[in-house]
Short mmCIF file of C-alpha atoms in Angstrom, two decimals:
data_model
loop_
_atom_site.label_atom_id
_atom_site.label_comp_id
_atom_site.label_asym_id
_atom_site.label_seq_id
_atom_site.Cartn_x
_atom_site.Cartn_y
_atom_site.Cartn_z
CA CYS A 1 3.39 38.47 -28.85
CA LEU A 2 5.15 36.86 -31.82
CA LEU A 3 2.76 38.47 -34.27
CA LEU A 4 3.28 41.87 -32.65
CA LEU A 5 7.06 41.56 -32.93
CA THR A 6 6.78 40.47 -36.58
CA SER A 7 4.57 43.39 -37.56
CA CYS A 8 6.78 45.87 -35.75
CA GLY A 9 9.87 44.40 -37.36
CA MET A 10 8.32 44.71 -40.82
CA SER A 11 7.37 48.29 -40.08
CA PHE A 12 10.92 49.02 -38.95
CA VAL A 13 12.42 47.44 -42.07
CA SER A 14 10.05 49.30 -44.37
CA GLY A 15 11.38 52.58 -42.99
CA GLY A 16 8.33 53.85 -41.19
CA GLY A 17 8.82 56.78 -38.89
CA HIS A 18 7.48 55.03 -35.85
CA GLY A 19 9.11 51.68 -36.53
CA SER A 20 11.71 51.91 -33.77
CA SER A 21 9.23 53.12 -31.17
CA MET A 22 6.76 50.36 -32.09
CA LEU A 23 9.50 47.77 -31.82
CA LEU A 24 10.42 49.04 -28.38
CA ILE A 25 6.80 48.95 -27.24
CA ALA A 26 6.46 45.41 -28.57
CA CYS A 27 9.51 44.25 -26.61
CA VAL A 28 8.14 45.79 -23.43
CA LEU A 29 4.77 44.12 -23.93
CA CYS A 30 6.42 40.76 -24.52
CA CYS A 31 8.41 41.07 -21.30
CA VAL A 32 5.24 41.93 -19.39
CA LEU A 33 3.41 38.95 -20.86
CA LEU A 34 6.26 36.58 -20.12
CA ASP A 35 6.33 37.74 -16.51
CA PHE A 36 2.53 37.57 -16.35
CA ARG A 37 2.69 33.96 -17.48
CA SER A 38 4.29 32.88 -14.22
CA SER A 39 1.52 34.48 -12.15
CA SER A 40 -1.30 32.52 -10.60
CA LEU A 41 -3.65 33.31 -13.47
CA TRP A 42 -1.41 31.50 -15.93
CA ASN A 43 -0.38 28.72 -13.63
CA PHE A 44 -3.16 26.36 -14.71
CA ALA A 45 -2.08 23.57 -12.39
CA GLN A 46 -3.05 25.73 -9.40
CA TRP A 47 -6.61 26.24 -10.63
CA PRO A 48 -9.43 24.15 -9.15
CA VAL A 49 -10.27 21.05 -11.16
CA GLY A 50 -13.75 22.32 -11.95
CA GLN A 51 -12.35 25.55 -13.36
CA GLN A 52 -9.69 23.69 -15.33
CA ARG A 53 -12.29 21.65 -17.19
CA ARG A 54 -13.95 24.74 -18.64
CA PHE A 55 -11.13 25.50 -21.05
CA PRO A 56 -9.41 23.07 -23.43
CA THR A 57 -6.10 24.87 -22.96
CA THR A 58 -6.16 24.39 -19.22
CA ARG A 59 -7.08 20.73 -19.65
CA CYS A 60 -3.96 20.25 -21.71
CA ALA A 61 -1.92 22.06 -19.08
CA ARG A 62 -3.40 19.93 -16.32
CA ASN A 63 -2.47 16.76 -18.20
CA GLY A 64 1.09 17.95 -18.73
CA PHE A 65 1.01 18.73 -22.46
CA LEU A 66 2.09 22.39 -22.26
CA LEU A 67 5.74 23.26 -21.87
CA PHE A 68 5.16 25.91 -19.24
CA ASN A 69 3.40 23.53 -16.81
CA ALA A 70 6.23 23.92 -14.34
CA GLU A 71 4.54 21.98 -11.56
CA ALA A 72 4.19 18.78 -13.62
CA THR A 73 7.78 19.06 -14.80
CA SER A 74 9.07 19.58 -11.27
CA LYS A 75 7.01 16.65 -9.97
CA GLU A 76 8.37 14.35 -12.67
CA LYS A 77 11.97 15.35 -11.94
CA PHE A 78 11.39 14.70 -8.26
CA MET A 79 9.95 11.25 -8.98
CA LEU A 80 12.77 10.27 -11.33
CA SER A 81 15.47 11.31 -8.87
CA LYS A 82 14.05 8.97 -6.21
CA LEU A 83 13.38 6.14 -8.64
CA PHE A 84 16.86 6.17 -10.17
CA ASP A 85 18.45 5.92 -6.72
CA LEU A 86 16.33 2.86 -6.07
CA LEU A 87 17.14 1.15 -9.37
CA ASN A 88 20.81 0.95 -8.41
CA GLU A 89 19.87 -1.65 -5.79
CA VAL A 90 17.78 -4.01 -7.92
CA PRO A 91 19.17 -7.07 -9.77
CA LYS A 92 20.56 -6.82 -13.29
CA GLU A 93 17.30 -8.18 -14.63
CA PHE A 94 14.22 -7.39 -12.61
CA LYS A 95 10.43 -7.27 -12.64
CA ALA A 96 8.62 -4.02 -11.81
CA LEU A 97 5.07 -3.54 -10.51
CA ASP A 98 3.24 -0.26 -11.13
CA TRP A 99 -0.16 0.33 -9.50
CA GLN A 100 -2.81 2.04 -11.66
CA PRO A 101 -0.45 3.83 -14.09
CA GLN A 102 -1.98 6.40 -16.43
CA ASP A 103 0.40 5.90 -19.37
CA SER A 104 3.42 3.88 -20.43
CA ARG A 105 6.10 6.27 -19.22
CA GLY A 106 6.89 3.82 -16.43
CA THR A 107 8.52 1.52 -18.99
CA ARG A 108 11.04 4.27 -19.72
CA TYR A 109 11.56 5.08 -16.06
CA PHE A 110 12.34 1.52 -15.00
CA ASN A 111 14.51 0.78 -18.04
CA ALA A 112 16.58 3.99 -17.94
CA MET A 113 19.48 2.60 -15.92
CA ASP A 114 22.00 -0.16 -16.63
CA ASN A 115 19.74 -2.76 -15.06
CA ARG A 116 17.19 -4.20 -17.48
CA CYS A 117 13.47 -4.40 -16.77
CA VAL A 118 12.38 -7.77 -18.16
CA GLU A 119 8.70 -7.31 -17.31
CA TYR A 120 6.59 -4.26 -16.49
CA ILE A 121 3.38 -5.20 -14.65
CA ALA A 122 0.58 -2.64 -14.93
CA ALA A 123 -1.96 -3.46 -12.21
CA GLY A 124 -5.32 -1.74 -12.51
CA ARG A 125 -8.89 -1.87 -11.31
CA GLU A 126 -11.61 -3.88 -12.98
CA ASP A 127 -12.37 -2.82 -16.57
CA SER A 128 -9.16 -0.78 -16.70
CA TRP A 129 -7.39 -2.78 -19.42
CA SER A 130 -9.75 -3.33 -22.30
CA ASP A 131 -8.20 -3.72 -25.75
CA ALA A 132 -8.80 -0.05 -26.53
CA ALA A 133 -7.41 1.01 -23.14
CA GLN A 134 -4.26 -1.05 -23.68
CA THR A 135 -3.70 0.49 -27.10
CA ASP A 136 -4.23 3.98 -25.71
CA PHE A 137 -1.92 3.22 -22.79
CA LYS A 138 0.91 2.11 -25.07
CA SER A 139 0.54 5.18 -27.29
CA LYS A 140 1.04 7.64 -24.43
CA GLY A 141 4.15 8.37 -22.43
CA SER A 142 6.74 7.42 -25.07
CA ARG A 143 6.75 3.71 -24.31
CA ASP A 144 10.03 1.80 -24.26
CA GLN A 145 9.49 -0.85 -26.92
CA GLY A 146 12.06 -3.16 -25.35
CA VAL A 147 10.05 -3.65 -22.16
CA PRO A 148 7.16 -6.17 -22.30
CA ILE A 149 4.00 -5.00 -20.52
CA SER A 150 1.68 -7.32 -18.58
CA PHE A 151 -1.79 -5.88 -17.97
CA ILE A 152 -3.45 -7.32 -14.86
CA GLU A 153 -6.77 -6.33 -13.30
CA PHE A 154 -7.73 -6.91 -9.68
CA GLU A 155 -11.12 -7.34 -8.08
CA GLU A 156 -12.52 -4.38 -6.20
CA ARG A 157 -11.96 -4.45 -2.43
CA LEU A 158 -9.90 -7.60 -2.74
CA VAL A 159 -6.72 -6.45 -4.54
CA ARG A 160 -5.30 -9.87 -5.29
CA LEU A 161 -3.07 -10.39 -8.32
CA PRO A 162 -2.55 -13.81 -9.96
CA LEU A 163 1.20 -13.73 -9.32
CA ASP A 164 3.45 -15.94 -7.24
CA LYS A 165 4.66 -14.84 -3.84
CA GLY A 166 8.02 -13.09 -3.94
CA SER A 167 8.06 -12.68 -7.74
CA VAL A 168 8.54 -8.87 -7.96
CA ASP A 169 11.77 -6.93 -7.38
CA VAL A 170 10.46 -3.36 -7.11
CA ALA A 171 7.04 -1.68 -6.91
CA MET A 172 5.85 1.88 -7.40
CA LEU A 173 2.72 3.97 -7.00
CA GLN A 174 3.00 7.11 -9.14
CA PRO A 175 1.63 10.55 -8.21
CA GLY A 176 -2.12 10.63 -8.68
CA ALA A 177 -2.51 6.84 -8.65
CA ALA A 178 -3.78 6.82 -5.05
CA ASP A 179 -6.81 8.87 -6.12
CA ALA A 180 -7.39 6.76 -9.24
CA ILE A 181 -7.25 3.47 -7.37
CA GLY A 182 -9.75 4.46 -4.68
CA PRO A 183 -9.40 4.77 -0.88
CA LYS A 184 -10.38 1.18 -0.02
CA ASN A 185 -8.09 -0.34 -2.65
CA PHE A 186 -5.31 2.04 -1.63
CA ARG A 187 -5.26 0.51 1.85
CA LEU A 188 -5.19 -3.05 0.49
CA VAL A 189 -2.39 -2.33 -1.99
CA PHE A 190 0.22 -2.53 0.78
CA ARG A 191 -0.82 -6.02 1.81
CA GLU A 192 -0.65 -7.39 -1.73
CA THR A 193 2.60 -5.57 -2.51
CA SER A 194 4.19 -7.09 0.57
CA ARG A 195 3.17 -10.55 -0.62
CA LEU A 196 4.58 -10.08 -4.11
CA LEU A 197 7.87 -8.39 -3.22
CA LYS A 198 11.01 -10.34 -2.55
CA PRO A 199 12.71 -9.99 0.87
CA ASN A 200 14.43 -6.62 1.37
CA SER A 201 12.69 -5.20 -1.72
CA ARG A 202 11.39 -1.64 -1.88
CA PHE A 203 8.03 -0.03 -2.56
CA LEU A 204 8.17 3.59 -3.76
CA VAL A 205 4.98 5.50 -2.92
CA PHE A 206 4.19 9.02 -4.20
CA ILE A 207 1.14 10.72 -2.71
CA ASP A 208 -0.17 14.23 -2.31
CA SER A 209 1.28 16.20 0.59
CA THR A 210 -2.17 16.42 2.18
CA ARG A 211 -2.42 12.63 2.36
CA LYS A 212 -0.92 10.18 4.83
CA LEU A 213 -0.03 6.54 4.56
CA PRO A 214 -2.84 4.25 5.75
CA ALA A 215 -2.46 2.29 8.96
CA THR A 216 -2.15 -0.97 7.00
CA ALA A 217 1.19 0.19 5.59
CA ALA A 218 2.85 -0.13 9.02
CA ASN A 219 1.74 -3.77 9.22
CA TYR A 220 3.75 -4.79 6.16
CA PHE A 221 6.45 -2.15 5.61
CA ASP A 222 9.01 -0.05 7.43
CA ILE A 223 9.70 3.50 6.29
CA GLU A 224 13.30 3.53 5.11
CA ARG A 225 13.32 7.17 3.96
CA ARG A 226 10.81 9.92 3.32
CA PHE A 227 10.98 12.99 1.09
CA LYS A 228 8.82 16.00 0.36
CA ARG A 229 8.88 18.53 -2.44
CA GLU A 230 6.20 21.16 -2.91
CA THR A 231 2.88 19.26 -3.06
CA THR A 232 4.26 15.69 -3.29
CA ARG A 233 5.43 13.25 -0.63
CA CYS A 234 7.61 10.24 -1.34
CA TYR A 235 7.94 7.22 0.94
CA ARG A 236 10.60 4.61 0.35
CA LEU A 237 9.26 1.52 2.07
CA ILE A 238 11.10 -1.73 2.74
CA ARG A 239 9.24 -5.00 3.16
CA LYS A 240 9.11 -6.44 6.64
CA ILE A 241 10.37 -9.97 7.17
CA ARG A 242 7.90 -11.94 9.22
CA ARG A 243 9.52 -14.71 11.27
CA ARG A 244 7.70 -17.40 13.13
CA PRO A 245 8.53 -17.67 16.83
CA ARG A 246 10.85 -20.53 17.65
CA PRO A 247 9.44 -23.28 19.90
CA VAL A 248 10.71 -23.13 23.48
CA SER A 249 13.00 -26.11 24.13
CA LYS A 250 12.96 -27.92 27.49
CA PRO A 251 16.14 -27.58 29.55
CA GLU A 252 18.28 -30.70 29.51
CA PRO A 253 19.19 -32.25 32.89
CA VAL A 254 22.72 -31.58 34.11
CA GLN A 255 24.96 -34.62 34.22
CA GLY A 256 25.70 -35.91 37.71
CA SER A 257 22.76 -34.21 39.35
CA ALA A 258 20.05 -36.36 40.86
CA THR A 259 16.78 -35.83 39.16
CA LYS A 260 13.62 -36.59 41.04
CA ALA A 261 10.84 -38.31 39.24
CA PRO A 262 7.63 -36.33 39.25
CA ALA A 263 5.27 -37.36 42.02
CA LYS A 264 2.32 -39.40 40.85
CA ALA A 265 -1.15 -38.43 41.85
CA ALA A 266 -2.67 -40.65 44.57
CA ARG A 267 -5.15 -43.13 43.22
CA LEU A 268 -8.51 -43.32 44.95
CA LYS A 269 -9.35 -46.80 46.22
CA ARG A 270 -12.73 -48.28 45.52
CA PRO A 271 -14.66 -49.07 48.74
CA LYS A 272 -15.05 -52.76 49.67
CA ALA A 273 -18.33 -54.28 48.59
CA LEU A 274 -20.74 -55.27 51.50
CA SER A 275 -22.27 -58.70 51.80
CA VAL A 276 -26.04 -59.33 51.86
CA ASP A 277 -26.11 -59.87 55.65
CA GLU A 278 -24.21 -56.64 56.23
CA LEU A 279 -26.64 -54.75 54.03
CA GLN A 280 -29.68 -56.18 55.87
CA SER A 281 -28.23 -55.32 59.27
CA ALA A 282 -27.56 -51.80 58.08
CA LEU A 283 -31.19 -51.34 57.06
CA VAL A 284 -33.60 -50.26 59.86
CA ASP A 285 -37.37 -50.26 59.44
CA ASP A 286 -39.41 -47.25 60.51
CA GLU A 287 -41.60 -49.38 62.83
CA ASP A 288 -38.58 -50.88 64.60
CA SER A 289 -37.14 -47.46 65.17
CA GLU A 290 -40.45 -46.23 66.69
CA ASP A 291 -40.62 -49.28 69.03
CA ASN A 292 -37.08 -48.71 70.13
CA GLU A 293 -37.89 -45.12 70.96
CA ASP A 294 -40.96 -46.18 73.02
CA ASN A 295 -38.96 -48.77 74.91
CA GLU A 296 -36.26 -46.29 75.71
CA GLY A 297 -38.92 -43.86 76.98
CA ASN A 298 -40.49 -46.47 79.33
CA GLU A 299 -37.13 -47.46 80.73
CA ALA A 300 -36.41 -43.86 81.52
CA GLU A 301 -39.74 -43.45 83.39
CA LYS A 302 -39.04 -46.57 85.48
CA ALA A 303 -35.69 -45.30 86.41
CA GLU A 304 -37.21 -42.08 87.75
#
């Protein structure tokens, strides 16, 4: 379009007879192309992922490197608006946890307000933070040089970070991180985040609008607020405070009231031991019992 306008302008300046008409046609074509750009054919972010990978231009658009990728720009504005509201509630110097970030833009996001981010913790899966990966991470996203980055990897299906309990002030999961971290790890992230966050701290979760929070999230967090814009959902979660149940105290007796002592269980008495003569008299031989029966039978016959 720019080349067409340049050639038509040169033709108009040179005094050609059709210079004005060519310039008019070029302007019309440019307007059509600019309007065509906003259609679904030029909106690369709406293309399927398999179709995006066929063309290098669409790959750049999908990664957010083209200026007319309106969806990525809108998603980033939406994320920043929710993050900046949250940063007003953190301490003056705070630690931030970011799960599976793709570049170092999080250092700028967390350090954009008056409060200062003293440590940015990038938590990733195994083999995520090699030396080359760390260098590549720092070179993307316009890193804030004043924010130190701590790269930490967690074991698959365990999601346990070598950090103290209650050592983090704010946590975030950026758009697309839920897919990169995996479904099993995504469910376990909420348990570990709850352990690391301080009381009344927040966890900002961005997921695709087709997704839902896993059931484990309700065990450790309460939903403080929820937002939705186009294809992105945002959940502002607050850490639950788990309190142990207090032991039930026994009621104290009222002064002046007679208290009865609890009745004791009756003790069973041991039977008195028998002497040797008593034992012998208690024993009856079989022969003696038969003779007694015969004698009793004869006496009965005599009586008849």
